[in-house]
Coordinates of C-alpha atoms and ligand atoms in Angstrom, one line a residue:
M1 CA 105.8 99.8 162.9
T2 CA 107.1 96.4 161.6
G3 CA 110.4 96.4 163.5
I4 CA 112.4 95.8 160.3
T5 CA 115.5 97.8 159.5
V6 CA 116.8 98.2 156.0
T7 CA 120.4 99.4 155.6
P8 CA 122.0 100.0 152.2
L9 CA 125.2 97.9 151.6
A10 CA 126.6 99.8 148.6
S11 CA 125.8 103.0 146.7
S12 CA 124.7 101.1 143.6
L13 CA 122.5 98.3 145.0
G14 CA 122.1 95.9 147.9
A15 CA 120.6 96.3 151.4
E16 CA 120.6 94.3 154.6
V17 CA 117.3 93.6 156.2
S18 CA 117.5 93.0 160.0
G19 CA 114.9 92.6 162.8
I20 CA 113.2 89.7 161.0
D21 CA 112.9 85.9 161.5
L22 CA 112.2 84.3 158.1
R23 CA 111.0 81.1 159.8
Q24 CA 107.9 82.9 161.1
S25 CA 104.9 83.7 158.9
L26 CA 105.2 87.4 157.9
D27 CA 102.2 89.7 158.1
H28 CA 100.9 92.0 155.4
D29 CA 102.8 95.1 156.6
I30 CA 106.1 93.3 156.8
L31 CA 105.6 91.8 153.3
A32 CA 104.8 95.2 151.9
E33 CA 108.0 96.6 153.5
L34 CA 110.1 93.8 152.1
Q35 CA 108.6 94.3 148.6
E36 CA 109.3 98.0 148.8
A37 CA 112.9 97.5 149.9
W38 CA 113.5 94.8 147.2
G39 CA 112.2 97.1 144.5
R40 CA 114.4 99.9 145.8
H41 CA 117.7 97.9 146.4
L42 CA 117.3 95.0 144.0
V43 CA 119.4 92.7 146.3
L44 CA 118.4 92.0 149.9
R45 CA 120.5 90.3 152.5
F46 CA 119.1 88.6 155.6
R47 CA 121.7 87.4 158.1
G48 CA 121.4 84.6 160.7
Q49 CA 118.6 82.8 159.0
A50 CA 119.0 79.1 159.9
L51 CA 116.2 77.9 157.6
T52 CA 115.3 74.3 156.9
D53 CA 114.6 73.5 153.2
P54 CA 110.8 73.6 153.7
E55 CA 111.2 77.0 155.4
L56 CA 113.3 78.3 152.5
L57 CA 110.6 77.1 150.1
A58 CA 107.9 78.8 152.2
F59 CA 109.7 82.1 152.2
S60 CA 110.6 81.9 148.5
R61 CA 106.8 81.5 147.7
V62 CA 106.2 84.9 149.2
F63 CA 107.7 86.3 145.9
G64 CA 105.7 84.1 143.5
D65 CA 105.5 80.6 142.1
L66 CA 108.6 78.5 142.3
D67 CA 110.5 78.0 139.0
P68 CA 112.4 74.7 139.0
P69 CA 116.1 74.8 138.3
G70 CA 117.3 74.5 134.7
P71 CA 119.1 71.3 133.5
N72 CA 122.4 70.8 135.3
P73 CA 125.4 68.9 133.8
Y74 CA 124.3 65.7 135.6
G75 CA 120.8 65.5 134.2
K76 CA 118.8 65.1 137.5
P77 CA 117.8 67.2 140.5
F78 CA 120.3 67.3 143.3
L79 CA 117.7 67.0 146.0
S80 CA 115.1 64.3 145.0
E81 CA 112.9 65.3 148.0
F82 CA 112.9 69.0 147.0
P83 CA 113.4 69.2 143.2
E84 CA 112.5 72.9 143.3
I85 CA 115.8 73.5 145.2
N86 CA 119.1 73.8 143.3
V87 CA 122.3 72.9 145.2
I88 CA 125.3 75.0 144.6
S89 CA 128.3 73.2 146.0
N90 CA 131.8 71.9 145.4
V91 CA 131.3 68.9 147.7
K92 CA 131.5 65.3 146.2
V93 CA 130.2 62.2 148.0
D94 CA 131.9 59.0 146.8
G95 CA 133.1 61.1 143.8
V96 CA 129.6 62.3 142.9
P97 CA 128.9 66.1 143.1
I98 CA 126.1 67.0 145.5
G99 CA 125.6 70.3 143.7
N100 CA 126.5 72.5 140.7
L101 CA 129.2 75.0 139.8
G102 CA 132.1 73.4 141.7
D103 CA 134.8 75.6 143.3
G104 CA 135.8 77.8 140.3
E105 CA 134.7 81.2 139.2
A106 CA 131.1 81.6 138.0
V107 CA 131.2 84.3 135.4
W108 CA 128.8 87.2 135.2
H109 CA 125.3 86.2 134.2
C110 CA 121.7 86.3 135.0
D111 CA 119.8 83.1 135.5
M112 CA 118.1 81.0 132.8
T113 CA 117.7 83.8 130.3
Y114 CA 118.0 81.2 127.6
V115 CA 114.2 80.5 128.2
E116 CA 111.4 82.8 127.0
R117 CA 110.3 83.6 130.5
P118 CA 113.4 83.9 132.7
P119 CA 113.0 83.8 136.5
R120 CA 112.0 87.0 138.2
A121 CA 114.0 86.3 141.3
A122 CA 116.4 84.0 143.0
L123 CA 117.1 83.2 146.6
L124 CA 120.5 81.8 147.8
H125 CA 120.8 80.4 151.3
A126 CA 124.3 79.7 152.7
L127 CA 124.5 76.4 154.7
E128 CA 128.3 76.1 154.8
V129 CA 130.8 78.7 153.6
P130 CA 134.6 78.6 153.1
P131 CA 136.7 80.8 155.4
G132 CA 137.6 83.0 152.4
G133 CA 136.8 83.3 148.7
G134 CA 133.5 82.4 147.0
D135 CA 132.3 86.0 147.3
T136 CA 129.3 86.8 145.1
Y137 CA 128.8 90.2 143.2
W138 CA 125.7 91.8 141.7
S139 CA 125.5 94.6 139.2
N140 CA 122.7 97.1 138.9
M141 CA 121.5 97.0 135.3
Y142 CA 119.2 100.0 135.6
L143 CA 122.2 102.2 136.4
V144 CA 124.3 100.4 133.7
Y145 CA 121.7 101.4 131.1
E146 CA 121.2 105.0 132.5
T147 CA 125.0 105.6 132.3
L148 CA 125.5 104.4 128.7
P149 CA 126.4 107.2 126.2
D150 CA 123.5 108.3 124.1
R151 CA 125.1 107.0 120.9
V152 CA 125.3 103.5 122.4
K153 CA 121.7 103.7 123.6
A154 CA 120.7 104.6 120.0
L155 CA 122.7 101.7 118.7
I156 CA 121.0 99.1 120.9
D157 CA 117.5 100.6 120.7
G158 CA 115.1 98.0 119.4
R159 CA 117.8 95.3 119.1
K160 CA 117.6 91.7 120.4
A161 CA 120.3 89.3 121.4
I162 CA 120.6 85.5 121.6
H163 CA 120.9 84.1 125.1
D164 CA 122.8 80.8 124.7
A165 CA 121.6 77.7 126.6
T166 CA 124.7 75.6 126.1
Y167 CA 126.9 76.3 129.1
N168 CA 126.4 77.2 132.8
S169 CA 128.2 80.0 134.4
A170 CA 131.1 77.7 135.5
G171 CA 131.7 76.8 131.9
M172 CA 130.2 73.3 132.1
M173 CA 128.0 72.1 129.2
R174 CA 124.4 71.4 130.2
K175 CA 123.1 67.9 129.7
G176 CA 121.8 67.3 126.1
M177 CA 123.7 70.3 124.6
K178 CA 126.4 70.3 122.0
E179 CA 129.4 72.6 121.3
V180 CA 128.4 75.9 119.6
T181 CA 130.8 77.0 116.8
D182 CA 128.7 79.9 115.5
P183 CA 126.9 82.1 118.0
R184 CA 124.4 83.0 115.4
E185 CA 123.1 79.5 115.7
A186 CA 123.3 79.2 119.5
P187 CA 120.2 77.6 121.0
G188 CA 118.3 79.9 123.4
A189 CA 115.8 82.7 123.7
H190 CA 116.0 86.0 121.9
H191 CA 115.4 88.9 124.3
P192 CA 115.6 92.7 123.8
L193 CA 118.9 94.2 124.8
V194 CA 117.0 96.8 126.7
I195 CA 114.0 95.6 128.6
V196 CA 111.2 97.4 130.5
H197 CA 111.2 96.0 134.0
P198 CA 107.8 94.3 134.3
D199 CA 107.2 95.7 137.9
T200 CA 108.9 99.1 137.9
G201 CA 108.6 100.1 134.2
R202 CA 112.2 101.2 134.3
P203 CA 114.6 100.4 131.4
A204 CA 117.5 97.9 132.2
L205 CA 120.2 96.5 130.0
F206 CA 119.6 92.8 129.6
L207 CA 122.7 90.9 128.7
G208 CA 122.3 87.3 130.1
R209 CA 125.7 86.0 129.6
R210 CA 128.6 86.8 127.3
R211 CA 129.5 83.4 125.9
N212 CA 127.9 82.7 122.5
S213 CA 125.8 85.9 122.7
Y214 CA 125.0 87.6 119.5
V215 CA 123.1 90.8 118.5
L216 CA 120.6 89.9 115.9
G217 CA 120.9 91.6 112.5
M218 CA 124.6 92.6 113.0
D219 CA 127.6 91.0 111.4
I220 CA 129.5 88.8 113.9
D221 CA 132.4 91.2 114.4
E222 CA 130.1 94.2 114.9
S223 CA 128.1 92.2 117.4
N224 CA 131.2 91.1 119.3
T225 CA 132.6 94.6 119.5
L226 CA 129.3 96.0 120.8
L227 CA 128.8 93.1 123.3
D228 CA 132.4 93.4 124.6
A229 CA 131.8 97.2 125.2
L230 CA 128.5 96.6 126.9
W231 CA 129.9 93.9 129.2
E232 CA 132.9 96.0 130.1
H233 CA 130.6 98.8 131.1
A234 CA 128.1 96.6 132.9
T235 CA 130.6 95.0 135.2
K236 CA 132.4 98.2 136.4
S237 CA 132.9 98.1 140.2
E238 CA 130.9 101.4 140.6
F239 CA 127.7 99.5 139.7
T240 CA 128.3 96.5 141.9
F241 CA 127.8 95.1 145.4
R242 CA 130.1 92.4 146.9
Q243 CA 128.8 89.8 149.3
E244 CA 131.2 88.1 151.7
W245 CA 129.2 85.1 152.9
R246 CA 128.5 84.1 156.4
Q247 CA 126.8 80.8 157.3
H248 CA 123.0 81.3 157.3
D249 CA 123.0 84.4 155.1
L250 CA 120.1 84.4 152.7
I251 CA 120.2 86.7 149.7
L252 CA 117.2 87.6 147.5
W253 CA 117.8 89.2 144.1
D254 CA 115.9 90.5 141.1
N255 CA 117.0 88.5 138.1
R256 CA 115.7 91.0 135.6
C257 CA 117.7 94.1 136.5
T258 CA 120.9 92.6 138.0
L259 CA 123.8 90.4 136.8
H260 CA 125.8 88.3 139.2
R261 CA 129.1 86.4 139.4
R262 CA 131.1 84.4 142.0
D263 CA 134.8 84.2 142.9
A264 CA 136.6 80.9 143.0
F265 CA 137.5 79.4 146.4
D266 CA 139.8 76.8 147.9
P267 CA 138.9 73.4 146.5
A268 CA 139.7 71.9 149.9
A269 CA 137.1 74.1 151.6
T270 CA 133.4 73.3 151.8
R271 CA 130.7 75.5 150.3
I272 CA 127.0 74.4 150.3
M273 CA 124.2 76.8 149.2
H274 CA 120.6 76.0 148.6
R275 CA 118.9 78.0 145.9
T276 CA 115.4 78.7 144.7
Q277 CA 114.0 80.8 142.0
I278 CA 110.6 82.4 141.1
K279 CA 108.8 82.2 137.8
G280 CA 109.0 85.3 135.6
T281 CA 107.2 86.6 132.5
A282 CA 108.2 87.3 128.9
L283 CA 110.3 90.5 128.8
Q284 CA 109.2 93.5 126.7
A285 CA 111.6 95.8 124.8
F286 CA 112.1 99.4 126.1
D287 CA 111.5 101.9 123.3
A288 CA 113.7 104.9 123.8
T289 CA 111.9 107.0 121.3
T290 CA 108.4 106.4 122.8
A291 CA 109.9 107.0 126.2
G292 CA 110.9 110.5 125.0
L293 CA 114.7 109.9 125.0
A294 CA 116.3 112.0 122.3
L295 CA 119.3 109.9 121.4
E296 CA 121.9 111.2 119.0
S297 CA 123.2 108.4 116.8
Ligands
SIN301 C1 124.8 81.5 141.2 O1 125.3 81.9 140.1 O2 123.6 81.4 141.3 C2 125.7 81.0 142.3 C3 126.3 82.1 143.0 C4 127.2 81.7 144.2 O3 127.6 80.5 144.2 O4 127.5 82.5 145.0

């Protein structure tokens, strides 16, 4: 008996893990239970975890090697002592942002899919949260794929899309990037639209982010129509979990089979989150035919 309790938070994904102190070193049985719960629920919430940055880094390493944050709009790490930690915050000190993404909405995305090996996981630790707003949502991309009509599964089978590197989810241009006028020329990795999850072997729709996305081999209007329909389906509330943050919540999510977004919040309020991510692998295409799915086109 590990003493851990895992309680689902929504029908689609997300579970709360209680009876655990993430500042302690975790034995083999507890780690195995966490891995099992993570694979089943995709997003795990741990409440009341007042971790220092070194403790956040130590717990993050349980899930693999740390993946440093991508380039932010300001061109240097927010925490020089811990460059593996990204700061997500609206706070400015002497007019200089201490973190990324500000106080506006962060649109639906998964993290750093513009690289060939996107992170497998991310952890977000709430240090200070506003009294309202700034909620974060995740969507279950296994379910999203499973519930697509067969004709859409046939249409996207074997297709790849461009994952643009130009903007972050708050619409800010990353350092060193320039405006994209034609999504077909957007800088960024090309990934299968349907991936095989490297750990579970299950198919998941893999969209990255909508802005400047393009389905290779289609004309631009056809690609936009398809992507709009896929995004509309992927972000339906029935596939999502909503997180209302409390101070010292820590959330771990799987970046390969979920999307996430964040609500805006009052600019006068303070929100400070510390974030890590874990290195992933190249993503392979799911082949519906080999998997035995008879799709009508
Ligand atoms: C993110 O997109 O990683 C940030 C989510 C949040 O601020 O809640």
